[in-house]
Amino acid sequence: QGTLKDIQCAEPELFEQWRALMNRQDKENTTELKRKSFRRPMYSTDTLATEDEDEDSTTSTDEDSLRAELRHRTTIPWSSFATYLRSAGLLLLPLLVLSQLTKHTLMVAIDFWLAHWTSRVIAAQIGSAERNCTSTKDCEFSHSSYLQVFCGLCALGIVLCLITSLAVEWTGLRVSRELHCSLLRTIVLAPMRLFETTPLGNILNRFSADTNTIDQHIPVTLECLSRSTLLCVSAVGVISYVTPLFLIALLPLAVACYFIQKYFRVASRDLQQLEDSTEMPLLSHYSQTIEGLTTIRAFRHEQRFKKKLLEHTDANNISSLFLMAANRWLEVRMEYIGAFVVLIAAVTSISNALCSQLSAGLVGLGLTYALMVSNYLNWIVRNLADMEVQLGCVKRVSGLIHTQPESYDGLMTPAQVPAGWPKYGEIQIKNLSVRYDSSLKPVLRHVSAHIRPGQKVGICGRTGSGKSSFSLALFRMLDTIEGQIAIDGIDIAKLPLQTLRSKFSIILQDPILFSGTIRFNLDPERKATDQMLWEALEIAQLMPVVKALPGGLDAMVTEGGENFSQGQRQLFCLARAFVRKSSILIMDEATASIDMATESILQKVVMTAFADRTVVTIAHRVHTILGSDVVIVMKHGAILEYDEPDVLLEQKDSVFSAFVRADK
């Protein structure tokens, strides 16, 4: 994949094989193109000056855009974090915060109790030496009360750790479930425009990779980040309590730490994204090689695929190596800051102890916390960088969730819709103009038509004439600008969307069958009897095929109906439409991808089994609508011709007759 020059550099053997197939005309065209490219254009001085000014203004604009991009990249995505916290709920979030604060407060209290215990033991030993105790009982120090308090605090700490862990996991589970359900609801209710403008791979990634990150990684990273932050704050608080002079030296260290983390987060986020982007081609190439191993060996291209695999592996390893180097870079600088913290804490603690009788236990406690500051700072910055990358998943999912859904509620309730509607299948279209999106031009312009009950209508036209848009408008999948569509006298814009779409049957160019039984594919709602199902299969001329299968109606259909031919799948869809007993059937180029024999069966079934129903056929082959009662010829979203096919064929200058002559 790539340009011809890329293939020549990367795959010389393959290029030589292609080169032998190039004809002389291609070489002459290439030579002529090169000659034209060597012609020197002539410019005036004013033109050159204008281009220089434009180049300067473009450079200035690019620099402003670069600064804005850098500011955006160094900003923590607080909106995504707020979305994540809101999804956790108002009751669970305070429990998580309270349990974290209580747990770390208790951990500091345990350390203070140990420092106090140590100071009392040292003081007791010094007092015993000064009193020259002769009896062991007189010199004995009672540890029981201190031990009981210490054990009680430790037991309470274990309980709080358990509560905190449960709160974190519960929060992650709740957020993941809430976002996934909202995402699924959005996709189900989303307009068709979303699927036309959004690649399918992006939607699948929201449900797979992004949801997995929200479910598995963000809770762990959030817990590590909060723990490291609270431990660092506790360490600074303890050191400041022991030696208040430490706060003076804390400010320059905090400024240095801020700039280091700001510099690291941008690089770390980009390197993580680079690692992810280089991993996908590696896995894709590996899976493609496994699937096409027979073909690769048959053409003896093992070395080419091996070379490509090594290139993808090297690219992924390089990005991983740079990411590890960036982490080591951060770790070294955090160690430097930690060393300064220990030095300042030691100097201020010793000075304070010499001047104000500070206990040895508190001095040791302050130095112990100072030794751990560098480790806490390192994990804070690394977890913060990881959290930024992971919150991007929340941002992408949230962006898709905020997609405006279709208007499912109509002015009429389902109870107000007449029973058995539509009974006759009369379609009245008045001055209809529709478009796919508010930012696009209309695809149907002032269309008016009257389709009588039971009439067979054929619609034809060139690509882009609005044929398929006609059927989409009946299902209310497009935005209506003006006009209306009335079916049996009821404006479809007033109907609930589910009620409207459940009353029609449609057969598309690509037949849709689901994994399950034949019974389920014919009657998903389980409203028809076996006799009705067999009758539908007999009408569609599929009864011998189904009877030959083990299980009959309970025979399994593989995914997409791959165990049936294209024509058989189309006939199954026709049988399903017959079972539904819909008074209106829409066939959107249903015969475009089947053979002539199956097309003949399909046309015969439509004319006999659906004789009393309204059928709208959008034709790919014009001869398929020659037997229709009325033919509509469309062009540029408007009705160009509307009459019986015999009448249009008699008019030699009509567009329909030209289509028929071209189709022969």
XYZ file of C-alpha atoms in Angstrom:
664
model
C 0.000 0.000 0.000
C 1.353 3.451 -0.934
C 2.674 5.274 -3.973
C 4.571 3.530 -6.749
C 7.798 5.045 -5.456
C 7.115 3.727 -1.951
C 6.543 0.233 -3.336
C 9.712 0.494 -5.420
C 11.756 1.322 -2.313
C 10.071 -1.084 0.083
C 9.323 -4.021 -2.239
C 11.863 -4.121 -5.110
C 10.942 -7.679 -6.105
C 7.256 -6.882 -6.394
C 8.040 -3.690 -8.290
C 10.085 -5.592 -10.854
C 7.163 -7.949 -11.447
C 4.815 -5.031 -12.002
C 7.313 -3.259 -14.183
C 7.198 -6.106 -16.711
C 3.449 -5.476 -17.147
C 3.768 -1.768 -17.934
C 3.038 -0.950 -21.584
C 4.729 1.572 -23.848
C 1.847 4.016 -23.702
C 2.210 4.370 -19.933
C 5.902 5.173 -20.366
C 5.135 7.793 -23.040
C 2.557 9.445 -20.801
C 5.048 9.488 -17.929
C 7.718 11.048 -20.153
C 5.309 13.725 -21.371
C 4.287 14.478 -17.792
C 7.947 14.935 -16.816
C 8.517 17.303 -19.751
C 5.578 19.427 -18.715
C 6.805 19.550 -15.134
C 10.161 21.035 -16.247
C 8.542 24.083 -17.835
C 9.543 27.189 -15.907
C 6.625 29.417 -14.926
C 6.931 33.178 -15.317
C 5.953 35.438 -12.417
C 5.908 39.191 -12.110
C 7.634 41.068 -9.293
C 4.288 42.082 -7.790
C 3.135 38.491 -7.754
C 6.300 37.367 -5.980
C 5.934 40.123 -3.379
C 2.316 39.182 -2.787
C 3.280 35.533 -2.366
C 5.972 36.516 0.165
C 3.395 38.454 2.173
C 0.978 35.532 2.017
C 3.751 33.189 3.133
C 4.594 35.446 6.088
C 0.941 35.656 7.118
C 0.582 31.887 6.753
C 3.688 31.348 8.898
C 2.302 33.678 11.569
C -1.034 31.859 11.505
C 0.727 28.500 11.794
C 2.722 29.745 14.795
C -0.463 30.940 16.515
C -2.119 27.603 15.803
C 0.928 25.790 17.182
C 0.828 27.822 20.398
C -2.887 27.138 20.794
C -2.291 23.433 20.185
C 0.496 23.344 22.783
C -1.726 25.092 25.331
C -4.474 22.580 24.612
C -2.119 19.606 24.921
C -0.711 20.754 28.266
C -4.174 21.282 29.760
C -5.691 18.507 31.827
C -9.059 17.416 30.304
C -11.148 18.474 33.294
C -14.418 18.212 31.343
C -13.824 14.510 30.670
C -12.899 13.979 34.311
C -16.115 15.719 35.371
C -18.081 13.462 33.009
C -16.460 10.410 34.590
C -17.266 11.596 38.119
C -20.870 12.476 37.223
C -21.374 8.975 35.885
C -20.310 7.594 39.267
C -23.380 9.074 40.945
C -23.886 11.561 43.759
C -23.935 8.932 46.520
C -20.960 6.817 45.507
C -18.541 9.685 44.869
C -18.659 11.115 48.438
C -18.138 7.601 49.812
C -15.025 7.187 47.672
C -13.565 10.567 48.689
C -14.401 10.089 52.369
C -12.901 6.603 52.500
C -9.681 7.772 50.820
C -9.260 10.741 53.159
C -10.080 8.703 56.255
C -7.683 5.930 55.268
C -4.710 8.228 54.726
C -5.503 10.251 57.842
C -5.446 7.013 59.798
C -2.120 6.017 58.202
C -0.584 9.305 59.347
C -2.094 8.789 62.802
C -0.477 5.327 63.009
C 2.918 6.807 62.136
C 2.482 9.566 64.724
C 1.528 7.006 67.326
C 4.665 4.995 66.553
C 6.761 8.168 66.830
C 5.135 9.023 70.145
C 5.656 5.454 71.357
C 9.323 5.554 70.356
C 9.836 8.899 72.090
C 8.301 7.586 75.319
C 10.498 4.485 75.211
C 13.650 6.592 74.725
C 12.547 8.989 77.458
C 11.890 6.063 79.807
C 15.323 4.593 79.100
C 17.015 7.931 79.764
C 15.016 8.350 82.967
C 15.971 4.865 84.136
C 19.637 5.593 83.530
C 19.417 8.843 85.470
C 17.661 7.158 88.422
C 20.153 4.250 88.457
C 17.375 1.697 88.812
C 18.567 -1.426 90.650
C 15.401 -3.417 90.053
C 14.157 -4.552 86.639
C 10.593 -3.960 87.762
C 11.343 -0.323 88.556
C 12.944 0.226 85.136
C 10.271 -1.685 83.198
C 8.236 0.335 80.655
C 4.657 -0.743 80.004
C 4.075 -1.345 76.267
C 0.641 -2.932 76.600
C -1.440 0.227 76.315
C 0.560 1.498 73.326
C 0.370 -1.920 71.683
C -3.391 -2.094 72.136
C -3.900 1.326 70.553
C -1.526 0.416 67.715
C -3.357 -2.855 67.019
C -6.697 -1.067 67.089
C -5.510 1.546 64.602
C -4.080 -1.147 62.308
C -7.341 -3.118 62.403
C -9.295 0.017 61.574
C -6.837 0.737 58.744
C -7.398 -2.728 57.260
C -11.160 -2.164 57.303
C -10.772 1.249 55.660
C -8.463 -0.207 52.989
C -11.112 -2.822 52.204
C -13.847 -0.183 52.030
C -11.697 2.014 49.786
C -10.911 -0.857 47.411
C -14.588 -1.806 47.179
C -15.556 1.835 46.596
C -12.990 2.176 43.790
C -14.110 -1.024 42.042
C -17.762 -0.177 42.539
C -17.189 3.303 41.110
C -15.397 1.918 38.055
C -18.126 -0.660 37.461
C -20.900 1.896 37.798
C -19.210 4.413 35.493
C -18.477 1.746 32.884
C -22.040 0.442 32.958
C -23.528 3.939 32.829
C -21.394 5.093 29.895
C -21.837 1.816 28.003
C -25.620 1.860 28.404
C -25.768 5.512 27.342
C -23.548 4.760 24.349
C -25.658 1.785 23.304
C -28.851 3.813 23.706
C -27.372 6.581 21.558
C -26.346 4.203 18.777
C -29.753 2.504 18.743
C -31.611 5.834 18.600
C -29.082 7.648 16.394
C -30.123 8.983 12.989
C -28.852 7.323 9.830
C -26.632 10.336 9.174
C -24.343 9.237 12.013
C -23.553 5.915 10.331
C -22.949 7.615 6.994
C -20.469 10.150 8.394
C -18.792 8.057 11.116
C -16.557 5.123 10.111
C -17.726 1.789 11.454
C -14.290 1.155 12.961
C -14.619 4.262 15.138
C -17.975 3.107 16.499
C -16.609 -0.375 17.211
C -13.589 1.136 18.986
C -15.891 3.112 21.273
C -17.558 -0.141 22.328
C -14.374 -2.234 22.533
C -11.084 -0.462 23.246
C -12.463 2.708 24.852
C -15.011 0.870 26.983
C -12.334 -1.593 28.093
C -10.081 1.306 29.149
C -12.917 2.918 31.107
C -13.769 -0.395 32.730
C -10.318 -1.832 33.463
C -7.677 0.905 33.490
C -9.165 4.206 34.672
C -10.272 2.923 38.129
C -6.792 1.523 38.817
C -5.034 4.665 37.580
C -7.413 6.909 39.516
C -6.843 4.940 42.715
C -3.041 5.056 42.267
C -3.143 8.778 41.480
C -5.287 9.625 44.506
C -3.181 7.421 46.781
C 0.112 8.921 45.583
C -1.262 12.458 45.854
C -2.597 11.971 49.378
C 0.618 10.266 50.481
C 2.673 13.147 49.072
C 0.423 15.717 50.761
C 0.676 13.736 54.006
C 4.466 13.649 53.733
C 4.694 17.395 53.137
C 2.258 18.013 55.988
C 4.190 15.837 58.446
C 7.538 17.402 57.496
C 6.039 20.888 57.806
C 4.585 20.009 61.209
C 7.925 18.722 62.443
C 9.942 21.587 60.922
C 7.880 24.622 59.822
C 10.977 26.118 58.139
C 10.580 23.451 55.445
C 7.681 25.430 53.939
C 10.083 28.214 52.897
C 12.158 25.848 50.751
C 9.064 24.034 49.449
C 8.026 26.792 47.012
C 11.001 26.615 44.567
C 10.867 22.809 44.646
C 7.151 22.918 43.819
C 7.793 25.274 40.878
C 10.527 22.982 39.530
C 8.282 19.933 39.920
C 5.435 21.708 38.099
C 7.516 22.499 35.008
C 9.031 19.009 34.936
C 5.621 17.314 35.008
C 4.217 19.731 32.426
C 7.100 18.945 30.081
C 6.842 15.200 30.704
C 3.078 14.843 30.305
C 3.039 16.111 26.722
C 5.839 13.782 25.645
C 4.466 10.817 27.587
C 0.985 11.169 26.105
C 2.332 11.385 22.559
C 4.668 8.440 23.113
C 1.831 6.296 24.488
C -0.321 7.149 21.488
C 2.625 6.397 19.202
C 3.088 3.018 20.860
C -0.594 2.206 20.388
C -0.549 3.346 16.750
C 2.505 1.198 15.940
C 1.054 -1.838 17.674
C -2.051 -2.056 15.476
C -0.158 -2.454 12.144
C 1.990 -5.137 13.765
C -1.018 -7.159 14.931
C -2.842 -6.575 11.638
C 0.146 -7.727 9.572
C 0.555 -10.789 11.773
C -3.111 -11.798 11.444
C -3.093 -11.204 7.676
C 0.042 -13.318 7.330
C -1.562 -16.185 9.251
C -4.733 -16.009 7.141
C -2.891 -15.870 3.814
C -0.021 -18.195 4.684
C -0.856 -20.628 1.869
C -0.868 -17.887 -0.765
C 2.357 -16.390 0.573
C 4.142 -19.726 0.334
C 2.696 -20.428 -3.112
C 4.175 -17.193 -4.496
C 7.360 -17.584 -2.398
C 7.066 -14.199 -0.709
C 8.066 -15.381 2.774
C 11.056 -13.052 2.948
C 8.994 -10.029 1.951
C 6.432 -10.624 4.679
C 9.157 -11.436 7.188
C 10.895 -8.172 6.357
C 7.626 -6.275 6.765
C 7.004 -7.945 10.112
C 10.450 -6.963 11.357
C 9.851 -3.374 10.239
C 6.584 -3.187 12.195
C 8.269 -4.821 15.197
C 11.138 -2.334 15.104
C 8.730 0.601 14.891
C 6.793 -0.647 17.906
C 9.953 -1.410 19.883
C 11.378 2.041 19.163
C 8.265 3.762 20.506
C 8.269 1.481 23.572
C 11.957 2.210 24.154
C 11.391 5.956 23.980
C 8.461 5.658 26.389
C 10.608 3.770 28.898
C 13.401 6.318 28.424
C 10.942 9.136 29.146
C 9.872 7.384 32.355
C 13.513 7.026 33.399
C 14.057 10.696 32.569
C 11.230 11.621 34.919
C 12.432 9.238 37.610
C 15.948 10.744 37.657
C 14.629 14.286 38.022
C 12.172 13.298 40.708
C 15.047 11.648 42.558
C 16.962 14.929 42.394
C 13.996 16.797 43.851
C 13.571 14.079 46.483
C 17.234 14.379 47.442
C 16.815 18.123 47.951
C 13.695 17.455 50.045
C 15.603 14.998 52.254
C 18.528 17.402 52.606
C 16.321 20.344 53.539
C 14.214 18.225 55.894
C 17.312 16.820 57.617
C 18.960 20.227 58.072
C 15.800 21.913 59.340
C 14.891 18.969 61.618
C 18.325 18.819 63.232
C 18.387 22.607 63.635
C 14.921 22.559 65.148
C 15.847 19.667 67.461
C 18.905 21.504 68.737
C 16.972 24.689 69.361
C 13.583 23.531 70.676
C 13.940 20.097 72.297
C 12.263 18.275 69.395
C 11.735 14.600 70.171
C 13.784 11.985 68.357
C 10.642 10.159 67.272
C 9.278 13.178 65.396
C 12.664 13.828 63.786
C 12.787 10.241 62.563
C 9.184 10.466 61.369
C 9.918 13.593 59.322
C 13.025 12.068 57.724
C 11.136 8.850 56.931
C 8.442 10.775 55.081
C 11.069 12.889 53.304
C 12.738 9.760 51.931
C 9.475 8.715 50.273
C 8.613 12.056 48.640
C 10.575 11.379 45.427
C 8.772 8.077 44.886
C 5.394 9.716 45.484
C 6.163 12.566 43.065
C 7.282 10.119 40.388
C 4.070 8.129 40.593
C 1.914 11.258 40.697
C 3.305 12.552 37.401
C 3.250 9.155 35.681
C -0.295 8.388 36.802
C -1.368 11.883 35.780
C 0.018 11.313 32.275
C -1.691 7.915 32.076
C -4.933 9.438 33.297
C -4.826 12.089 30.559
C -4.503 9.437 27.858
C -7.246 7.311 29.390
C -9.601 10.260 29.822
C -9.399 10.647 26.055
C -11.525 7.478 25.896
C -14.128 9.144 28.119
C -14.054 12.205 25.866
C -14.589 10.148 22.704
C -17.392 8.097 24.254
C -19.015 11.216 25.697
C -18.827 12.948 22.322
C -20.675 10.072 20.686
C -23.219 9.942 23.519
C -24.175 13.590 22.915
C -25.297 12.787 19.361
C -28.781 14.157 18.774
C -31.170 11.165 18.553
C -34.053 10.775 16.160
C -37.419 12.137 17.189
C -39.160 8.936 18.243
C -42.152 10.609 19.863
C -44.882 11.856 17.557
C -47.875 14.102 18.084
C -50.024 10.972 18.257
C -49.686 8.242 20.855
C -49.739 4.573 19.793
C -53.240 4.321 21.278
C -54.496 7.082 18.965
C -53.360 5.254 15.827
C -56.331 3.399 14.277
C -56.261 -0.356 14.715
C -54.963 -2.151 11.656
C -53.397 0.996 10.178
C -52.445 1.131 7.345
C -55.333 -0.949 6.056
C -55.328 0.062 2.379
C -51.781 1.243 1.673
C -52.648 4.546 0.006
C -49.664 6.932 -0.154
C -50.200 10.656 -0.746
C -47.043 12.792 -1.144
C -47.548 16.564 -1.265
C -44.766 19.019 -2.185
C -42.149 17.019 -0.253
C -38.594 18.328 0.201
C -36.140 16.412 2.395
C -32.407 16.385 3.131
C -29.952 14.162 4.972
C -28.733 16.878 7.323
C -29.421 20.523 8.083
C -26.022 21.447 6.616
C -26.687 19.700 3.276
C -28.777 20.498 0.226
C -32.173 18.847 -0.334
C -32.114 15.437 -2.003
C -35.832 15.542 -2.846
C -37.310 18.813 -4.132
C -41.043 19.512 -4.208
C -42.039 15.915 -4.922
C -45.755 15.187 -5.277
C -47.280 11.801 -6.080
C -50.383 9.748 -5.378
C -50.070 5.968 -5.050
C -53.431 4.241 -4.900
C -54.119 1.193 -2.689
C -52.682 -2.027 -4.114
C -50.866 -0.216 -6.899
C -47.479 -1.441 -8.143
C -45.150 1.526 -8.618
C -41.692 1.409 -10.184
C -39.110 4.137 -9.571
C -36.053 4.536 -11.793
C -33.378 7.101 -12.504
C -29.659 7.556 -12.721
C -27.307 7.392 -9.748
C -27.965 10.312 -7.407
C -31.425 11.016 -8.781
C -33.104 10.436 -5.399
C -34.551 6.931 -5.814
C -33.319 5.554 -2.476
C -34.052 8.875 -0.777
C -37.677 8.304 -1.770
C -37.821 5.095 0.277
C -35.892 6.631 3.184
C -38.430 9.447 3.329
C -41.224 6.896 3.795
C -39.400 5.538 6.855
C -38.762 9.104 8.122
C -34.992 8.671 8.028
C -34.448 12.099 6.449
C -35.087 15.639 7.669
C -38.276 17.050 6.193
C -37.969 20.654 5.031
C -41.515 21.094 3.747
C -44.452 19.055 2.559
C -45.854 15.837 3.970
C -46.411 12.133 3.365
C -49.861 10.822 4.258
C -50.584 7.092 4.409
C -54.266 6.190 4.551
C -54.958 9.818 5.394
C -52.566 10.097 8.372
C -49.496 12.323 8.226
C -46.518 10.095 9.086
C -44.758 13.042 10.796
C -47.360 12.803 13.586
C -46.836 9.092 14.218
C -44.448 7.598 16.777
C -41.393 6.419 14.871
C -41.577 2.838 16.136
C -45.223 2.568 15.128
C -44.500 3.921 11.648
C -41.545 1.676 10.835
C -43.157 -1.446 12.253
C -45.991 -1.205 9.717
C -43.811 -1.396 6.593
C -41.786 -4.171 5.011
C -38.659 -3.521 2.992
C -36.357 -5.734 0.934
C -32.910 -4.269 0.334
C -30.223 -5.022 -2.209
C -28.182 -6.801 0.481
C -30.493 -9.319 2.215
C -30.248 -9.437 5.997
C -30.489 -12.725 7.903
C -29.662 -13.145 11.582
C -27.888 -15.908 13.450
C -30.584 -18.225 14.741
C -33.251 -20.528 13.418
C -35.202 -20.167 10.192
C -38.312 -19.710 12.332
C -36.717 -16.716 14.079
C -35.662 -15.123 10.775
C -39.159 -15.453 9.324
C -41.029 -14.396 12.464
C -38.806 -12.586 15.012
C -41.845 -11.520 17.061
C -43.212 -15.109 17.221
C -46.720 -14.124 16.141
C -47.188 -16.542 13.225
C -48.081 -20.223 13.331
C -46.054 -22.964 11.664
C -48.710 -23.254 8.972
C -48.279 -19.578 8.081
C -44.489 -19.978 7.973
C -44.679 -22.988 5.664
C -47.152 -21.111 3.464
C -44.703 -18.205 3.166
C -41.870 -20.593 2.310
C -44.020 -22.270 -0.331
C -44.899 -18.930 -1.899
C -41.197 -17.976 -1.959
C -40.409 -21.445 -3.432
C -38.139 -22.263 -0.493
C -40.129 -25.147 0.986
C -37.989 -27.904 -0.639
C -34.819 -26.192 0.576
C -36.017 -25.910 4.185
C -37.480 -29.428 4.278
C -34.127 -30.836 3.155
C -32.408 -29.255 6.178
C -32.190 -31.153 9.497
C -34.725 -29.582 11.825
C -36.875 -27.870 9.213
C -37.987 -24.527 10.617
C -35.615 -25.015 13.542
C -32.580 -25.391 11.263
C -29.822 -22.933 12.120
C -28.878 -19.947 9.991
C -25.233 -18.946 10.235
C -24.128 -15.351 10.676
C -25.328 -13.273 7.738
C -27.011 -16.349 6.226
C -23.757 -17.572 4.703
C -25.101 -21.144 4.466
C -27.567 -19.948 1.788
C -26.949 -18.399 -1.611
C -27.543 -14.722 -2.348
C -30.771 -15.461 -4.178
C -32.067 -17.750 -1.421
C -31.373 -15.086 1.202
C -33.361 -12.600 -0.857
C -36.272 -15.048 -1.096
C -36.151 -15.548 2.695
C -36.549 -11.785 3.085
C -39.518 -11.902 0.717
C -41.094 -14.701 2.775
C -40.541 -12.654 5.940
C -42.334 -9.703 4.341
C -45.261 -11.983 3.448
C -45.497 -13.257 7.049
C -45.708 -9.704 8.398
C -48.832 -9.018 6.271
C -47.765 -5.402 5.713
C -49.980 -3.477 3.339
C -46.960 -1.615 1.917
C -43.846 -3.351 0.567
C -40.774 -1.408 -0.537
C -38.154 -3.112 -2.711
C -34.986 -1.015 -2.863
C -32.970 -2.495 -5.773
C -33.768 -5.958 -4.408
C -32.889 -7.687 -7.696
C -29.589 -5.897 -8.330
C -27.332 -8.636 -6.944
C -29.189 -11.834 -7.852
C -29.259 -13.960 -10.992
C -31.956 -13.752 -13.643
C -33.673 -16.996 -12.580
C -34.076 -15.854 -8.965
C -35.165 -12.434 -10.182
C -37.916 -14.058 -12.226
C -39.110 -15.990 -9.157
C -39.046 -12.817 -7.083
C -41.084 -10.856 -9.609
C -43.628 -13.665 -9.947
C -44.081 -13.909 -6.157
C -44.525 -10.151 -5.838
C -47.186 -10.077 -8.547
C -49.160 -12.992 -7.073
C -48.658 -13.055 -3.290
C -48.667 -9.248 -2.978
C -51.389 -8.625 -5.548
C -53.612 -6.767 -3.061
C -50.773 -4.802 -1.433
C -49.021 -1.601 -2.398
C -45.548 -2.324 -3.772
C -42.943 0.372 -4.431
C -40.036 -0.997 -6.484
C -36.812 0.973 -6.879
C -35.271 -0.505 -10.001
C -31.680 -1.219 -10.849
C -32.681 -3.049 -14.014
C -35.383 -1.128 -15.872
C -37.044 -4.232 -17.308
C -38.034 -5.290 -13.765
C -40.593 -2.469 -13.542
C -42.106 -2.843 -17.010
C -45.025 -4.716 -15.445
C -45.736 -1.966 -12.902
C -48.961 0.004 -12.907
C -47.126 3.332 -12.724
C -43.512 4.336 -13.390
C -41.805 7.325 -11.771
C -38.634 8.651 -13.414
C -36.529 10.843 -11.135
C -33.714 13.283 -11.833
C -31.842 15.514 -9.375
C -34.350 14.841 -6.596
C -37.444 15.727 -8.633
C -40.038 13.706 -10.546
C -39.252 14.005 -14.247
C -41.887 11.608 -15.628
C -44.907 9.995 -13.974
C -47.227 7.743 -15.970
C -48.016 4.194 -17.001
C -45.056 2.362 -18.582
C -46.885 1.739 -21.884
C -47.668 5.428 -22.234
C -44.056 6.410 -21.561
C -42.753 3.804 -24.010
C -44.960 5.200 -26.765
C -43.240 8.554 -26.291
C -39.951 7.993 -28.109
C -38.422 11.146 -26.639
C -39.216 10.172 -23.036
C -36.399 9.431 -20.603
C -37.981 6.117 -19.610
C -38.022 4.832 -23.188
C -34.348 5.817 -23.478
C -33.601 3.800 -20.328
C -35.404 0.773 -21.768
C -33.523 0.984 -25.055
C -30.197 1.268 -23.201
C -31.066 -1.725 -20.990
C -31.604 -4.065 -23.937
